[in-house]
Amino acid sequence: MDLETFSPGSGLLEPRAALRSDAPALDLNGTWRFRLSPTANVPDDFAQPAFDDAGWDELPVPSHWNLHGHGAPAYTNVDFPIPVDPPRVPDENPTGDYRRVFDLPEGWTGGRLRFEGADSFARVWLNGHELGFWTGSRLPAEFDAGPYLRPGRNVLAVRVHQWSAASYLEDQDMWWLPGIFRDVTLTRSTADVFVRASYADGRGTLSFEGSGTLSVPELGVADLAPGAEVTLEAEPWTAETPRLYDAVLTLPEETVRLRVGFRTVSIVDGVLLANGRPLLFKGVNRHEFHPESGRAVTYETMREDVLLMKRHNVNAVRTSHYPPHPDFLDLCDELGLWVIDECDLETHGFGMIGWRGNPTDDPRYAGALLDRMRRMVERDKNHPSIIMWSLGNEAGVGRNLAVMSDWTRERDPSRPIHYEGDRSCAHTDVYSRMYASHAEVELIGRQEEAPLDDPELDARRRGMPFMQCEYAHAMGNGPGGLAEYQELFEKYPRLAGGFIWEWIDHGLAHPEYEYAYGGDYGEPVHDSNFVIDGLVFPDRTPSPGLIDLKKVYEPVRFEFGDGVVHVVNGHGFADLSHLEFLATVEADGETVAEHRLTVPAEGGEVKLPAAPGPDSGSEVWLTVRAVLAADQPWAGAGHEVAWGQALLSQPAGETVEAVEGAPAAWSAGLVRDGGEISVGSVGGSAFDLETGRLVRLFGVEVEGPRLGLWRAPTDNDTYGGLAGKWRGIGLHRLTHRVDEVEIGDALTVRTRVAPAATDLGLRATYTWTASDGGLELTLDVEPEGDWADPIPRLGLDMTLPAGAVEHVTWFGRGPGEAYPDTGMAARVGRWRASLDELQTPYVFPQENGHRADVRWADLGAFTVRGFPAFGLTARPWSAFDLDRARHRPDLVPGGRVHLGLDLAQQGIGTATCGPGALPAYDLRAGRVTFRLRFEPS
């Protein structure tokens, strides 16, 4: 077989819709016999029914063979792991042979063999007769099995090659995982239908193409003929209100059941509309992935994804970068998600060679690209959730885009066409970009973007809606800047929102590393942990990024005034009648009052119940929450959809200005005791006489606190270049010099903190006082030299013996981590967490776990208060241990607990792919004062 053919297949039946039919079908999933060969040069005698496969292994189908001990996975983002020489492929071409014996039920006649997906070139035999071959890994293929079926025993044989000419079309950012990874079925269904259900002016219009008759009993539609059209009273389908009607297609040999949703997608004056209303994507990009089975995902996994998305206010999915399993689209129809269905096409690796030989512009590949588009559209055409077709991803530009686009427009003019890779938008209906900065998005929203060279194309593009098909790269800690993007999307009607990259970390379960990424299987070409870039961890635990995204995507907003809250309905298609609203008043994190609010369905101003009177000793906050009033298909009653907070009163004097006063005098004298200075009024506390450093605090041995600038770089720090600058300066290897220890009314320690090989430094003066049984520290920092770049953090580092901190209770923002441009989901309250719970287990270890705006924290060993509020980290390992680690198991608790008490942190940004932190979140070295008070717990 010529693996270097440009043909997409042979012997294939015409593509048709994925349908649920009552026609007889045999599920051929299960245990198959399997043999792996290192090359494609293997005899095909295995396809003969009499072939003895007793010595072969067993392999489940669906699956990927290299996740079952046959070879190893490999990950690349852009680069091809084979030489770029289309259509040629290497001699080293892993080839999997599959055999499945099945019994045909008595009386069975005819039938089709249907494969939902195999990567990447598959050849099929039935009872020794070759049926044909196909490419297009994530697309279905059907063969006529009828002439070759036998009563009783039948033998199905499939040969799958990893590399072929089609591999050059499948350079998506994911693991290279060959094999039969989707369902295999023998079916007697031959039905095909294209239901067209539009909605306008409060009414639905229904027609269909195909054979048979269509009935929708709930709407009183019976025996509708092909081509006939009926307009009727119907409720519209939207992602917020996914109203479906059960329909039945009756054919002579079978009955097909499908669900119909009435909706219309249009573009008017550059605004994307659904059912005549503006449509704003609050979306995610979703690869199919499971840490143990790769892209062979179960229905339960797909449903879990959709439920998690709905529960986190996600309303849209881009199926990056291929059509998903058809069951996923059924779930999107049922539970409500807008979908951009993307063709199985990416040629990104050609960009590394200047796009020379790119299949997108190679006429020899035109048939294959058109075939992929046809098979996607025909399979998925009946899903109301799909509101846009995408030609593919990162495939450059070329004449074959026109071939794909022209056919799609003719076949289905009801859906706009998307493609990001051609800035001219010559073949699309929307203007799509990846990772455009906030500033550029605003220009586009105002239609003031840089013009195209062609005035006609420029004018056409300016009349298009704009969307970010990828933005806010969710790799590791982050992404930052989500709220600022969302503000722009909601401000300008032209902006149709966007899709976060991406849904899940593609970490493969690994016995040593817990989760593996690129390079962990010895791949000579790989992209390291760039595949670990999701909003959920591999086990589908939400990351802090997803928790933040839920807050940013909230469909309800709260605007607080004097005694009132204005509730703003941000839904596009639903009112607020499905929600109830709860108000809670807390003083220093303790609940003092609770109320249920009556909010009109359309939203509006609501008078708040009287709050407790001001208390000069308490910080009082009002929290209003919107929760589901009753069970929904995607979450139970009481599920929180949105929330807002307002400060009602705060303690007098505990403000930033409080640090400007002179320190209080010692309430008792200092005592020199050998090499230490003990504090008479603060039992169990002492300083080193020579360095002035605190060595015991309330009987606990401590090291520090001393000024720290370093944090274990985040992925965004690393890929954005900041981490390299920090290491270049030497911020990870600071030296601390004590210039003076002065004992008087206070203990004053003057130091200089600086890296080697530079004149940059920081003057740090520690002033210690004691009062009311506690110790107070005022830290004054003054930079020296030209600090051109942002610094990682500015804070104090301390260590305590292991076991000194087991739980932390704090009053501040929580319960999760927060950084200057993240943590939108962190609300003010009183929180408690164990030391383990304070860590965020990113697959690739990095800075994490920072709790923000902490007023006070009880660490068990002592309590610390900040003026102003501070940032807190508490870890069983140091920032340097975190920096050295490459996988979660590398982090092993040591003999100390490491505390970070931070005045400020550098922003996170999304520079792994996209812009870094916005200037407002850059941490610049400057003159600052920071005050902490330590008290016994």
Short mmCIF file of C-alpha atoms in Angstrom, two decimals, residues 537-757:
data_model
loop_
_atom_site.label_atom_id
_atom_site.label_comp_id
_atom_site.label_asym_id
_atom_site.label_seq_id
_atom_site.Cartn_x
_atom_site.Cartn_y
_atom_site.Cartn_z
CA PHE A 537 -5.36 19.25 35.88
CA PRO A 538 -5.06 15.87 34.12
CA ASP A 539 -7.44 14.27 36.63
CA ARG A 540 -9.94 17.07 35.85
CA THR A 541 -9.51 18.85 39.16
CA PRO A 542 -10.17 22.55 38.48
CA SER A 543 -7.06 24.71 38.61
CA PRO A 544 -7.12 28.21 40.13
CA GLY A 545 -7.30 29.45 36.53
CA LEU A 546 -10.69 27.78 36.02
CA ILE A 547 -11.99 29.08 39.35
CA ASP A 548 -10.99 32.60 38.26
CA LEU A 549 -12.53 32.09 34.84
CA LYS A 550 -15.85 31.19 36.45
CA LYS A 551 -15.80 34.54 38.22
CA VAL A 552 -14.84 36.47 35.08
CA TYR A 553 -17.50 34.69 33.00
CA GLU A 554 -20.28 35.25 35.56
CA PRO A 555 -23.63 35.97 33.88
CA VAL A 556 -24.73 38.21 36.78
CA ARG A 557 -23.03 41.38 38.05
CA PHE A 558 -23.54 43.23 41.33
CA GLU A 559 -23.08 46.99 41.65
CA PHE A 560 -23.27 48.23 45.24
CA GLY A 561 -24.52 51.60 46.37
CA ASP A 562 -25.64 53.18 49.62
CA GLY A 563 -28.02 50.59 51.03
CA VAL A 564 -28.79 49.05 47.63
CA VAL A 565 -27.38 46.57 45.18
CA HIS A 566 -27.99 46.82 41.45
CA VAL A 567 -28.27 43.32 40.01
CA VAL A 568 -27.28 43.28 36.33
CA ASN A 569 -28.46 40.40 34.17
CA GLY A 570 -25.57 39.47 31.88
CA HIS A 571 -27.31 36.54 30.25
CA GLY A 572 -27.84 36.93 26.55
CA PHE A 573 -30.98 34.81 26.30
CA ALA A 574 -32.30 34.10 29.82
CA ASP A 575 -33.67 36.14 32.69
CA LEU A 576 -32.88 35.69 36.40
CA SER A 577 -35.96 33.70 37.36
CA HIS A 578 -33.95 30.48 37.74
CA LEU A 579 -31.79 32.06 40.45
CA GLU A 580 -32.22 33.03 44.06
CA PHE A 581 -30.15 35.69 45.77
CA LEU A 582 -28.62 35.42 49.23
CA ALA A 583 -26.97 38.23 51.21
CA THR A 584 -24.52 37.58 54.04
CA VAL A 585 -22.92 40.11 56.38
CA GLU A 586 -19.64 39.11 58.01
CA ALA A 587 -17.56 40.90 60.64
CA ASP A 588 -13.91 39.83 60.53
CA GLY A 589 -15.07 36.76 58.62
CA GLU A 590 -17.74 35.73 61.13
CA THR A 591 -21.37 35.70 59.89
CA VAL A 592 -23.55 38.22 61.73
CA ALA A 593 -26.59 38.36 59.42
CA GLU A 594 -28.13 36.50 56.49
CA HIS A 595 -30.95 37.57 54.19
CA ARG A 596 -32.77 36.36 51.10
CA LEU A 597 -33.22 39.09 48.47
CA THR A 598 -36.13 39.47 46.10
CA VAL A 599 -34.71 40.31 42.67
CA PRO A 600 -36.89 40.97 39.60
CA ALA A 601 -36.44 38.51 36.74
CA GLU A 602 -34.98 41.27 34.58
CA GLY A 603 -32.65 42.45 37.36
CA GLY A 604 -32.50 45.95 38.78
CA GLU A 605 -31.97 47.83 42.00
CA VAL A 606 -32.69 45.99 45.24
CA LYS A 607 -32.80 47.57 48.69
CA LEU A 608 -30.53 45.80 51.14
CA PRO A 609 -31.65 44.93 54.67
CA ALA A 610 -30.17 47.10 57.38
CA ALA A 611 -26.65 45.99 58.26
CA PRO A 612 -25.20 45.92 61.78
CA GLY A 613 -23.99 49.29 62.97
CA PRO A 614 -20.34 50.27 62.40
CA ASP A 615 -17.89 48.66 64.78
CA SER A 616 -14.54 50.40 64.96
CA GLY A 617 -12.92 47.11 65.85
CA SER A 618 -14.28 45.01 62.96
CA GLU A 619 -13.98 44.81 59.22
CA VAL A 620 -17.50 44.22 57.90
CA TRP A 621 -18.25 42.82 54.45
CA LEU A 622 -21.46 42.18 52.56
CA THR A 623 -21.53 39.26 50.13
CA VAL A 624 -24.40 38.71 47.70
CA ARG A 625 -24.61 35.35 45.95
CA ALA A 626 -26.71 34.13 43.04
CA VAL A 627 -27.44 30.41 43.28
CA LEU A 628 -29.63 28.01 41.36
CA ALA A 629 -33.15 28.05 42.78
CA ALA A 630 -33.85 24.50 41.60
CA ASP A 631 -31.99 21.56 40.12
CA GLN A 632 -30.74 22.04 36.58
CA PRO A 633 -29.50 19.24 34.30
CA TRP A 634 -25.93 20.47 34.85
CA ALA A 635 -25.95 21.34 38.58
CA GLY A 636 -28.10 21.00 41.67
CA ALA A 637 -30.10 23.61 43.52
CA GLY A 638 -27.87 25.90 45.55
CA HIS A 639 -25.01 25.81 43.03
CA GLU A 640 -23.35 29.22 43.09
CA VAL A 641 -23.44 31.01 39.74
CA ALA A 642 -22.17 34.47 40.71
CA TRP A 643 -21.24 36.62 43.69
CA GLY A 644 -20.20 40.12 44.64
CA GLN A 645 -18.81 41.81 47.74
CA ALA A 646 -18.88 45.27 49.27
CA LEU A 647 -16.96 46.65 52.24
CA LEU A 648 -19.38 48.12 54.82
CA SER A 649 -16.89 49.26 57.46
CA GLN A 650 -13.28 48.77 58.49
CA PRO A 651 -11.28 49.18 61.72
CA ALA A 652 -10.06 52.67 62.39
CA GLY A 653 -6.36 53.21 61.79
CA GLU A 654 -5.55 49.90 60.10
CA THR A 655 -4.76 51.43 56.73
CA VAL A 656 -1.68 51.89 54.61
CA GLU A 657 -1.07 55.23 56.31
CA ALA A 658 -0.62 53.44 59.63
CA VAL A 659 2.92 52.46 58.69
CA GLU A 660 4.06 56.07 58.50
CA GLY A 661 4.02 56.70 62.27
CA ALA A 662 7.09 56.27 64.47
CA PRO A 663 7.51 52.83 66.04
CA ALA A 664 6.30 52.39 69.60
CA ALA A 665 8.94 52.22 72.30
CA TRP A 666 9.91 48.92 73.88
CA SER A 667 7.68 48.17 76.81
CA ALA A 668 10.57 46.41 78.53
CA GLY A 669 14.32 46.47 78.10
CA LEU A 670 16.51 44.25 75.98
CA VAL A 671 18.74 41.76 77.74
CA ARG A 672 22.08 40.63 76.34
CA ASP A 673 22.45 36.94 77.03
CA GLY A 674 25.66 35.52 75.60
CA GLY A 675 25.41 35.81 71.84
CA GLU A 676 21.71 36.73 71.91
CA ILE A 677 19.43 39.62 72.68
CA SER A 678 16.32 38.52 74.54
CA VAL A 679 13.16 40.58 74.82
CA GLY A 680 12.00 40.87 78.38
CA SER A 681 8.32 41.49 77.68
CA VAL A 682 7.97 38.89 74.92
CA GLY A 683 8.61 35.47 76.35
CA GLY A 684 10.69 33.03 74.36
CA SER A 685 11.83 35.59 71.79
CA ALA A 686 15.42 36.49 71.01
CA PHE A 687 17.71 38.00 68.36
CA ASP A 688 21.25 37.13 67.32
CA LEU A 689 23.56 39.72 68.88
CA GLU A 690 25.92 39.97 65.92
CA THR A 691 23.44 40.00 63.00
CA GLY A 692 20.32 41.30 64.74
CA ARG A 693 18.35 38.49 63.14
CA LEU A 694 15.38 36.94 64.96
CA VAL A 695 16.26 33.41 66.11
CA ARG A 696 13.35 32.53 68.42
CA LEU A 697 9.77 33.72 68.40
CA PHE A 698 7.50 32.81 71.33
CA GLY A 699 9.66 29.77 71.98
CA VAL A 700 9.80 28.60 68.37
CA GLU A 701 13.16 28.44 66.58
CA VAL A 702 12.99 30.61 63.47
CA GLU A 703 15.29 31.75 60.69
CA GLY A 704 14.57 35.18 59.33
CA PRO A 705 12.59 37.15 58.55
CA ARG A 706 14.82 38.66 55.91
CA LEU A 707 14.18 40.41 52.64
CA GLY A 708 13.45 38.10 49.70
CA LEU A 709 12.98 38.84 46.02
CA TRP A 710 12.93 35.37 44.48
CA ARG A 711 10.03 33.18 43.50
CA ALA A 712 10.16 29.89 41.65
CA PRO A 713 9.46 31.12 38.10
CA THR A 714 6.04 30.42 36.70
CA ASP A 715 5.69 29.07 33.17
CA ASN A 716 4.72 32.60 32.16
CA ASP A 717 7.88 33.99 33.78
CA THR A 718 9.99 31.42 31.96
CA TYR A 719 8.49 31.50 28.47
CA GLY A 720 8.00 35.27 28.62
CA GLY A 721 11.70 35.85 29.33
CA LEU A 722 11.44 37.43 32.76
CA ALA A 723 12.94 34.43 34.55
CA GLY A 724 16.00 34.61 32.32
CA LYS A 725 16.46 38.27 33.18
CA TRP A 726 16.07 37.55 36.88
CA ARG A 727 18.67 34.81 36.75
CA GLY A 728 20.94 37.02 34.67
CA ILE A 729 20.85 39.69 37.36
CA GLY A 730 21.30 37.05 40.05
CA LEU A 731 18.09 37.53 42.00
CA HIS A 732 18.12 33.81 42.86
CA ARG A 733 21.46 34.16 44.67
CA LEU A 734 21.21 37.31 46.77
CA THR A 735 23.76 38.10 49.45
CA HIS A 736 22.79 39.80 52.69
CA ARG A 737 25.25 42.11 54.41
CA VAL A 738 24.63 43.49 57.89
CA ASP A 739 25.98 47.04 58.16
CA GLU A 740 24.79 47.97 61.65
CA VAL A 741 22.94 46.56 64.64
CA GLU A 742 21.72 49.36 66.89
CA ILE A 743 20.08 48.80 70.26
CA GLY A 744 18.15 51.70 71.73
CA ASP A 745 14.46 52.44 72.06
CA ALA A 746 14.18 49.89 69.29
CA LEU A 747 16.35 47.24 67.74
CA THR A 748 17.44 48.56 64.35
CA VAL A 749 19.29 46.39 61.85
CA ARG A 750 20.60 48.07 58.69
CA THR A 751 21.49 45.76 55.80
CA ARG A 752 22.20 45.74 52.11
CA VAL A 753 20.80 42.99 49.92
CA ALA A 754 22.35 42.49 46.48
CA PRO A 755 23.39 39.92 43.88
CA ALA A 756 27.00 39.42 42.86
CA ALA A 757 28.53 40.97 39.75
#
